[in-house]
CSV table of C-alpha atoms in Angstrom, one decimal:
chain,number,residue,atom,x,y,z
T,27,UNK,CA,0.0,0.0,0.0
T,28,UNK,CA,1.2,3.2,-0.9
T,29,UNK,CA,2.3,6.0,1.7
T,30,UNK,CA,2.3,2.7,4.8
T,31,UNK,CA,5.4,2.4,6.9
T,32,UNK,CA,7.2,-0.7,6.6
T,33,UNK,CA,7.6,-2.1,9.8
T,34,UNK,CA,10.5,-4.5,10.6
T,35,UNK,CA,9.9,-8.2,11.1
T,36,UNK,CA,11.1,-10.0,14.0
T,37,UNK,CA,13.5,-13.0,13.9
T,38,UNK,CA,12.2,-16.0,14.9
T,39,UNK,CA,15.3,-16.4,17.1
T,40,UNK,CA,14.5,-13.2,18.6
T,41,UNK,CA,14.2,-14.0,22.3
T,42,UNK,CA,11.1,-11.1,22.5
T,43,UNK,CA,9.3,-13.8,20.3
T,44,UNK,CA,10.5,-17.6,22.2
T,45,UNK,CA,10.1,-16.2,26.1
T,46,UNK,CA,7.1,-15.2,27.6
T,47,UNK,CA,7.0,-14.3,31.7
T,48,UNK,CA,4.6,-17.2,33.6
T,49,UNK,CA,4.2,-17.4,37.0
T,50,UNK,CA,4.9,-20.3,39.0
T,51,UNK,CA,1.3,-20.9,39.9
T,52,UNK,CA,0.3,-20.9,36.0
T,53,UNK,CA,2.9,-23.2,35.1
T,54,UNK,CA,2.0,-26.1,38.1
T,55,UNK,CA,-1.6,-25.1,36.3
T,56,UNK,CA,-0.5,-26.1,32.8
T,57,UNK,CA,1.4,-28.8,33.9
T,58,UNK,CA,-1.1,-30.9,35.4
T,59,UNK,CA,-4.1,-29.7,32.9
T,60,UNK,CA,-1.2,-31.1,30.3
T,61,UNK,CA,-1.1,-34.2,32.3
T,62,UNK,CA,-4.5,-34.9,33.2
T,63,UNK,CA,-5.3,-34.7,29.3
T,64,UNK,CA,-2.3,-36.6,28.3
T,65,UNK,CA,-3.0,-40.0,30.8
T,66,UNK,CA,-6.0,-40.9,31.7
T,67,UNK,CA,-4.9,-42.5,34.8
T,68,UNK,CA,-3.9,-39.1,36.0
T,69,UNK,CA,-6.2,-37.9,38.6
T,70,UNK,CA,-6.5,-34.8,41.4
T,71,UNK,CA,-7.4,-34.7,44.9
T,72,UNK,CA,-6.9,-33.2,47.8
T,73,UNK,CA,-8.8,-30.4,50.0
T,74,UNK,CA,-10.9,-27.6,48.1
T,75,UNK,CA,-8.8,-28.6,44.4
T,76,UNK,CA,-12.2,-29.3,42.4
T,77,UNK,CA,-15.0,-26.2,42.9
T,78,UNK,CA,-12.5,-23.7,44.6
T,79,UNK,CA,-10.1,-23.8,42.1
T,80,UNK,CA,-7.8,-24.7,44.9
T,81,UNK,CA,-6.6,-23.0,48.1
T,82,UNK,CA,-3.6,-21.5,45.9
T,83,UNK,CA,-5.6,-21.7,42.5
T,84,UNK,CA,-3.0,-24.1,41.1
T,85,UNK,CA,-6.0,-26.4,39.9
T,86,UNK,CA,-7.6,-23.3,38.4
T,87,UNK,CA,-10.5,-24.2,36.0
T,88,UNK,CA,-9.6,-28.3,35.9
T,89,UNK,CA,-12.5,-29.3,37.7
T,90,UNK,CA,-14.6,-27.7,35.1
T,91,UNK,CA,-13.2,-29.0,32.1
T,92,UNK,CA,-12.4,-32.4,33.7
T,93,UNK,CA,-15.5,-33.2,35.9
T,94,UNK,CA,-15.9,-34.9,39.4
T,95,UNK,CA,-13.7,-38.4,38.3
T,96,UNK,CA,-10.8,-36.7,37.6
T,97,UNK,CA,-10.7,-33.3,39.9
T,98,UNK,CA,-11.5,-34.5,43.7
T,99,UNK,CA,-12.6,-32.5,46.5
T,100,UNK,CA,-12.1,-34.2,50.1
T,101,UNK,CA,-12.7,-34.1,53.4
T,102,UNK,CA,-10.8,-32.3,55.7
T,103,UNK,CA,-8.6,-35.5,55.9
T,104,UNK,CA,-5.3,-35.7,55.1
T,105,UNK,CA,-5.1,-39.6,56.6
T,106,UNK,CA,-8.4,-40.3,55.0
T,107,UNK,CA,-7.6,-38.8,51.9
T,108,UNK,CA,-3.9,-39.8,51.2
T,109,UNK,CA,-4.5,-43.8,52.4
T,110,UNK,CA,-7.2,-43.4,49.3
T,111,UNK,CA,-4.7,-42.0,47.0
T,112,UNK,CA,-2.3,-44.3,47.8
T,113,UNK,CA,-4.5,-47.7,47.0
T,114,UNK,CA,-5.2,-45.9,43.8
T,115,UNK,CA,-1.8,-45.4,42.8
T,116,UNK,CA,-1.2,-49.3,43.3
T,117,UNK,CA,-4.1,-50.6,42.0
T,118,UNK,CA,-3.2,-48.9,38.3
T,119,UNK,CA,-4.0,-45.2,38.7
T,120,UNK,CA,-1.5,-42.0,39.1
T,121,UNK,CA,-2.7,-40.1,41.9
T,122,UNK,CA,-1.8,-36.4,42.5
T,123,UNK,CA,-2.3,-35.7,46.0
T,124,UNK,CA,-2.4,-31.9,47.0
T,125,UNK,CA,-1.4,-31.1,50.7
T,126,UNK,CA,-2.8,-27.7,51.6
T,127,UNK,CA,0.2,-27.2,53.1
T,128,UNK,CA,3.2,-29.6,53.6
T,129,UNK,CA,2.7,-29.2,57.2
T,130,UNK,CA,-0.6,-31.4,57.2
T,131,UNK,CA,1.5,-33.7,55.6
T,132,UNK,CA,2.6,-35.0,58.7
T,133,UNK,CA,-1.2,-36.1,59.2
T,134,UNK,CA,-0.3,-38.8,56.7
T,135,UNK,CA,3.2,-39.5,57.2
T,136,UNK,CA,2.3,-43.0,57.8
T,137,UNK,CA,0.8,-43.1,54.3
T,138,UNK,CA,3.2,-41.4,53.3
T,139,UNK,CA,6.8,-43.6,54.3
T,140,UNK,CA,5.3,-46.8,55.0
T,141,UNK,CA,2.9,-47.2,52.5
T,142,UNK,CA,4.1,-45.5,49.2
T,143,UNK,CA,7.6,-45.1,50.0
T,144,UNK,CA,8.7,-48.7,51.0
T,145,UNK,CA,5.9,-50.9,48.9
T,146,UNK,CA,7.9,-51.5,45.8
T,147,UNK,CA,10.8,-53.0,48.0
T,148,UNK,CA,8.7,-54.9,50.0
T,149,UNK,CA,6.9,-56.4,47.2
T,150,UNK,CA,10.3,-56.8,45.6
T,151,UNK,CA,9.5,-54.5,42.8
T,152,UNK,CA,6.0,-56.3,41.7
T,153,UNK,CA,4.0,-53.2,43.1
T,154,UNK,CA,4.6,-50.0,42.2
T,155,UNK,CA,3.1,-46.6,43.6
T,156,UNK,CA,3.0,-44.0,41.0
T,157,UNK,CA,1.9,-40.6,43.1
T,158,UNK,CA,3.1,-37.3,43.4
T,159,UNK,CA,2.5,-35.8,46.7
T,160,UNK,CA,2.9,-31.6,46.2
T,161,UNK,CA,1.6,-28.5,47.5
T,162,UNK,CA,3.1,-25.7,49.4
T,163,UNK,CA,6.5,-26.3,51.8
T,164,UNK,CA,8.4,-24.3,53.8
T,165,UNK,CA,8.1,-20.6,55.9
T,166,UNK,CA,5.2,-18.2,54.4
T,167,UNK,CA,4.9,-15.1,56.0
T,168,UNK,CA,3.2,-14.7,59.2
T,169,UNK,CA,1.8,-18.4,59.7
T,170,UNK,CA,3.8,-19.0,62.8
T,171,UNK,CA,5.4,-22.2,64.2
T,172,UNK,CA,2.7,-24.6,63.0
T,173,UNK,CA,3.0,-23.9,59.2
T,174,UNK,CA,6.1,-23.2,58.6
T,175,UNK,CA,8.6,-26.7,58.5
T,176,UNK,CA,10.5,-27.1,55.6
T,177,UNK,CA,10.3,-31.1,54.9
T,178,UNK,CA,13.1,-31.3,52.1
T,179,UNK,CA,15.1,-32.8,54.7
T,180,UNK,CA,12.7,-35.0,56.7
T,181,UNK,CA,11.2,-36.8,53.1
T,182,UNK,CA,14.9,-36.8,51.9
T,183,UNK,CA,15.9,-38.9,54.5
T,184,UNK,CA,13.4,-42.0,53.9
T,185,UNK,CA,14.8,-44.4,51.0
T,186,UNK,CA,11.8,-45.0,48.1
T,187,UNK,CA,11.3,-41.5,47.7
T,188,UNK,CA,11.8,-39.3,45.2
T,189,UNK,CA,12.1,-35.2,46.5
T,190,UNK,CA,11.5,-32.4,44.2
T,191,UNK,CA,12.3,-28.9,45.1
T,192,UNK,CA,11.5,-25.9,42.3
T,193,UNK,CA,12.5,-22.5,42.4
T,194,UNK,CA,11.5,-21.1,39.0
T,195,UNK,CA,8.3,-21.4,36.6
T,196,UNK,CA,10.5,-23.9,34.4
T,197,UNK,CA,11.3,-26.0,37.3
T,198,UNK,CA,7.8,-26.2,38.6
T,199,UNK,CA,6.1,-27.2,35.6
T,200,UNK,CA,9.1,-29.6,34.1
T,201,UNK,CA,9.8,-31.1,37.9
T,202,UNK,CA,5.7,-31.6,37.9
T,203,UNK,CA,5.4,-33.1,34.7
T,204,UNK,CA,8.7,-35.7,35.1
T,205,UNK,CA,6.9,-36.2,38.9
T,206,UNK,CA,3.9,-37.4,37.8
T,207,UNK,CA,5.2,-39.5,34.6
T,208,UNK,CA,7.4,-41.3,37.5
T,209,UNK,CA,6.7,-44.9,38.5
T,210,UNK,CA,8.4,-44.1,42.1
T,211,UNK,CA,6.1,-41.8,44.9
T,212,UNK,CA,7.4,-38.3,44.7
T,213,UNK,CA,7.2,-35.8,47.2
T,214,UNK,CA,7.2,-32.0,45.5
T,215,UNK,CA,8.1,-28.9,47.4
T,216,UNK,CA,6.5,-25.9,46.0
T,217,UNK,CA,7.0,-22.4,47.6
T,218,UNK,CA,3.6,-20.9,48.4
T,219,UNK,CA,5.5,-17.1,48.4
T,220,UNK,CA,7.3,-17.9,44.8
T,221,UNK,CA,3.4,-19.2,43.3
T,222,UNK,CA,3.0,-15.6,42.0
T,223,UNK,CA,6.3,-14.7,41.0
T,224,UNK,CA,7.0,-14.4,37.2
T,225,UNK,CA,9.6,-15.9,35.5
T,226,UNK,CA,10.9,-16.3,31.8
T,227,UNK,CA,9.9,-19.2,30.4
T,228,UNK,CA,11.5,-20.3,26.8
T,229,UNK,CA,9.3,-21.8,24.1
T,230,UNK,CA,10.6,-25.3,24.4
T,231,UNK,CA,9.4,-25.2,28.5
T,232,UNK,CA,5.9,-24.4,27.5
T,233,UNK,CA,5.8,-27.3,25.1
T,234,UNK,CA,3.4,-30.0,26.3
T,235,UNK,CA,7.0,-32.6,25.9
T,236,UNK,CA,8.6,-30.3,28.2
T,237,UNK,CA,10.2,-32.3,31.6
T,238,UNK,CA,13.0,-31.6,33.6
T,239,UNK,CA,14.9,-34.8,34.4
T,240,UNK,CA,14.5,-35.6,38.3
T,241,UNK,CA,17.8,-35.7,39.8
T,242,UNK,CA,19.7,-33.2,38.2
T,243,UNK,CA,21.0,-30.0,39.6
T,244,UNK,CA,21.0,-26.5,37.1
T,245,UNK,CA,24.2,-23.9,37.6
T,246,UNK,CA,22.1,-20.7,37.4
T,247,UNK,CA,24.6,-18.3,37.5
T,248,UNK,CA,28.9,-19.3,36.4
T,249,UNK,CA,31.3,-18.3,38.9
T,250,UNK,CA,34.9,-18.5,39.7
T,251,UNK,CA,35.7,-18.0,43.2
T,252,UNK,CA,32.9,-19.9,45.6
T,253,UNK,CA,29.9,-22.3,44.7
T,254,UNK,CA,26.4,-21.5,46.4
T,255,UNK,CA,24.1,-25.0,46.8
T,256,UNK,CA,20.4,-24.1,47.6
T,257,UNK,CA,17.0,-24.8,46.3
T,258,UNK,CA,13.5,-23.5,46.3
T,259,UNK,CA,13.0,-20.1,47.3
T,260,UNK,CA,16.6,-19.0,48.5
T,261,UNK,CA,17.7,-19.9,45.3
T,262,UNK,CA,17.0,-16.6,44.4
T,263,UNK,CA,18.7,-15.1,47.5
T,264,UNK,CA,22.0,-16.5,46.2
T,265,UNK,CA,21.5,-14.6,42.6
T,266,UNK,CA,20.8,-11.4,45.1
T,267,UNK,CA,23.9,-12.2,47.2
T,268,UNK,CA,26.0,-13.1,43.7
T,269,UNK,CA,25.1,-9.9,42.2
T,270,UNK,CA,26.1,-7.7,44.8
T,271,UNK,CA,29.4,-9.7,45.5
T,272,UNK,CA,30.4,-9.2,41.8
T,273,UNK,CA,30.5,-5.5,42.4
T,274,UNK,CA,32.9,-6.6,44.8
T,275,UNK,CA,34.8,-8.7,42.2
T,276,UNK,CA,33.6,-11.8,43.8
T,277,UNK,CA,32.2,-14.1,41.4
T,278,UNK,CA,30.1,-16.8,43.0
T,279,UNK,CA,29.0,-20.1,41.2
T,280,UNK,CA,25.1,-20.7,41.8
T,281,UNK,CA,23.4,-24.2,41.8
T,282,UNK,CA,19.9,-24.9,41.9
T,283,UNK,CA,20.1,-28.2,43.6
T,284,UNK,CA,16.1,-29.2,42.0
T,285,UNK,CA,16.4,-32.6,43.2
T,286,UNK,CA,16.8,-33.4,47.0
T,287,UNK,CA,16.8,-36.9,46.5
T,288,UNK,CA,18.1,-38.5,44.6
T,289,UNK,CA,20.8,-36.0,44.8
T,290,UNK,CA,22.9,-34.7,42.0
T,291,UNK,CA,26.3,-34.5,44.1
T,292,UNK,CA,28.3,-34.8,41.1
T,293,UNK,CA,27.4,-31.3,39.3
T,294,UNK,CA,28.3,-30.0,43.1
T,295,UNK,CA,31.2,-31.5,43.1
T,296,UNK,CA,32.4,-30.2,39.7
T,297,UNK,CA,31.7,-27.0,40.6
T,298,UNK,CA,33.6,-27.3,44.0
T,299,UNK,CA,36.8,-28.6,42.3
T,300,UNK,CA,36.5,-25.2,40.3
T,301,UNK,CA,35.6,-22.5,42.8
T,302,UNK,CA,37.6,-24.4,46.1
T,303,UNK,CA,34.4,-23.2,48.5
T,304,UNK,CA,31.4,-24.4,49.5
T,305,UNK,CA,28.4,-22.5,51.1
T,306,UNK,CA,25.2,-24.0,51.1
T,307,UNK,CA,22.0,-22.1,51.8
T,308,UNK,CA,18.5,-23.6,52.6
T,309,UNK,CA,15.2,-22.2,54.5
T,310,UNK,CA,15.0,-25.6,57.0
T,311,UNK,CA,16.3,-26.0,60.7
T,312,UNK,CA,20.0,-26.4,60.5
T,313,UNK,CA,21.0,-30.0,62.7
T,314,UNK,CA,20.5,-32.7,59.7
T,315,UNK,CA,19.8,-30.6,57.5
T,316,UNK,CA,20.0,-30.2,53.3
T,317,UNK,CA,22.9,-28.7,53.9
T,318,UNK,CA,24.6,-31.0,55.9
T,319,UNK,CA,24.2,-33.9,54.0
T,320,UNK,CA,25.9,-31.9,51.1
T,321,UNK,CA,28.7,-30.9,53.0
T,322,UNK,CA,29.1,-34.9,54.3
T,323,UNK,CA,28.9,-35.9,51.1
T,324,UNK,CA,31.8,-33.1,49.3
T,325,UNK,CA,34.0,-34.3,52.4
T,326,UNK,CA,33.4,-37.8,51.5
T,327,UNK,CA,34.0,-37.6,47.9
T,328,UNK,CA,37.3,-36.6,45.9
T,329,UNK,CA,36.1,-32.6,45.6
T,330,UNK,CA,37.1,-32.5,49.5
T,331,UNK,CA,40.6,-32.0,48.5
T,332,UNK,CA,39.9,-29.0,46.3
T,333,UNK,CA,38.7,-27.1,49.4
T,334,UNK,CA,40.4,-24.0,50.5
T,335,UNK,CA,38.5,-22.8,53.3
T,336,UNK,CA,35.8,-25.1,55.6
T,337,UNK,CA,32.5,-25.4,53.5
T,338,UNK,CA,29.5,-23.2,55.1
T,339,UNK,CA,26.2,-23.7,55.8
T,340,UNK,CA,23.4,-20.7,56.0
T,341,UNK,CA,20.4,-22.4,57.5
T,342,UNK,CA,16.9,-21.2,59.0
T,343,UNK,CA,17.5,-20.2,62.7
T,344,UNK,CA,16.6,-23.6,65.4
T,345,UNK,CA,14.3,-22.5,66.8
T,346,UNK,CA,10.5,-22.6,65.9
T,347,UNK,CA,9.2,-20.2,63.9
T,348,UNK,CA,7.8,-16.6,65.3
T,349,UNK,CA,5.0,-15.2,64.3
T,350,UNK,CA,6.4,-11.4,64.7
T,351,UNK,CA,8.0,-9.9,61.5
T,352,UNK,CA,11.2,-8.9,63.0
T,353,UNK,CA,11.7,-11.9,64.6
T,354,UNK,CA,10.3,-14.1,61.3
T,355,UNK,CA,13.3,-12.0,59.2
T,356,UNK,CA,15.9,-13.0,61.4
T,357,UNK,CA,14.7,-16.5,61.3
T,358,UNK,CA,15.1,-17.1,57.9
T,359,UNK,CA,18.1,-16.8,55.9
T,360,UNK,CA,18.1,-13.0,53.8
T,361,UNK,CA,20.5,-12.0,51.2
T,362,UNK,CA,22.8,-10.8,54.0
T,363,UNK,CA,23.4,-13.8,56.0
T,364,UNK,CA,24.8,-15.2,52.5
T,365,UNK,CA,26.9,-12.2,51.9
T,366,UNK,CA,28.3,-13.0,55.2
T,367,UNK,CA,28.8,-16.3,54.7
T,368,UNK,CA,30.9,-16.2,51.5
T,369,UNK,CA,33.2,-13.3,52.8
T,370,UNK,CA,34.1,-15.9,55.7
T,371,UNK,CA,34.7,-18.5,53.3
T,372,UNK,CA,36.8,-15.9,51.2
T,373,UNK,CA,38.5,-14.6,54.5
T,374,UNK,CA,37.8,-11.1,53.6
């Protein structure tokens, strides 16, 4: 047309074009509607997941375009309610089973580590329990000592298990997907203050084939001079801390552990042998802790001789959590407690 301004096309490649910003609670959302229409074995229940939408709107219009069979509102239950998931898993189905908060979770911990953790070795690998067990994990804000456990470390401790961890919206939805595709019971802690966080997600994690591999670890951010092991929500603390110790000329290596169990010590290690320091950051109680398995197993493995300086843990205070806001802060870790920690690895 005459007189129009030509306008310039965008390259496919451009990254404008293949990333979009989705927040963790959409992709858990795409995930399991991508699941649920994918197997029809794959089925939903838990407390308030069906008419509700959910407590945290993760099942957000599934129980209208699913129906009652697959979408399952329950009583106020969580022994009730995760005994029944748990027969259906071994009798055929793939149960997901929504705690309202990981803390309930110990309502069912029976269920839970005898039942669907140890079945398959007990049967000698004729029954399998194929059942994800997510929903919300660690401190919130202001939900006091009751709500706020972190459980990577008590569910990585019990063999049969497999223990999921996300920090970002790729994680979430690939760590959901590979969770619920799993033959093993796997445990997934979300992060109820990250569910409506935006991240950039690529157009290969928004596919419906999209899964990341359970049991492997993502370096975040390259560094030379120190490694920085967390997962879930502090992940992003440790991108804080690493961008405000480059300034400083200290560049910190950043792993998103992903998978608590089983654990991918390995990409650790690799990165300890590079950087010679360890400091490991996590939201749970300190005394057997995430953390301290890691550093057990980098002094226990080859990379321990690659240390320079005593590997460091920054933990969540021991002590139950309190409900004032001051005294919440100072119980869990903030980008300044890991600033703190790697200059005391670094000496400086």
């Amino acid at each position: 047309v005459r007189g129009a301004r030509r306008l310039r096309a965008v390259p496919p490649c451009c990254p404008a074009a293949a990333v979009s910003q989705v927040t963790v609670r959409d992709a858990l959302n795409q995930a399991l509607d991508e699941e649920l229409e994918r197997d029809e074995r794959v089925f939903l229940l838990g407390e308030e997941v069906a008419q509700y939408d959910g407590a945290y709107k993760i099942s957000r219009g599934l129980w209208k375009k699913y129906g009652d069979k697959r979408v399952i509102d329950t009583p106020i239950s969580e022994m009730g309610f995760t005994g029944i998931a748990v027969g259906a898993a071994m009798a055929g189905l793939r149960p997901v089973c929504e705690f309202m908060t990981f803390n309930f979770s110990m309502q069912a911990i029976d269920q839970v580590v005898n039942s669907a953790a140890k079945t398959c070795y007990m049967s000698a690998g004729s029954i399998a329990v194929p059942i994800v067990f997510r929903g919300p994990n660690g401190a919130s804000a202001g939900v006091a000592a009751q709500h706020s456990q972190c459980f990577a470390a008590w569910y990585g401790h019990c063999p049969g298990l497999k223990v999921v961890s996300p920090w970002s919206s790729e994680d979430a939805k690939g760590l959901l997907k590979a969770s619920i595709r799993d033959d093993n019971p796997v445990v997934m802690l979300e992060n109820e203050l990250l569910y409506g966080v935006p991240f950039e997600m690529s157009e290969q994690a928004q596919s419906k084939d999209f899964v990341v591999p359970i049991g492997k670890a993502k370096i975040e951010r390259e560094g030379t001079h120190v490694t920085l092991v967390s997962h879930s929500r502090p992940v992003g603390h440790c991108l804080e801390a690493a961008a405000v110790l480059a300034k400083e000329g200290v560049e910190c290596e950043v792993i998103n552990l992903r998978t608590i169990r089983p654990m991918d010590i390995e990409t650790v290690e690799a990165s300890v042998v590079k950087t010679n320091r360890l400091v490991t950051v996590e939201g749970g109680w300190p005394q057997f802790g995430v953390g301290a398995e890691i550093c057990a197993r980098i002094m226990e493995g080859s990379a321990f001789n690659y240390l320079d300086a005593p590997a460091v843990r920054v933990t969540g205070a021991d002590v139950p959590m309190p409900y004032a806001k001051i005294l919440e802060d100072n119980c869990i870790p903030q980008v300044k407690d890991i600033i703190f920690a790697v200059k005391k690895s670094l000496n400086i």
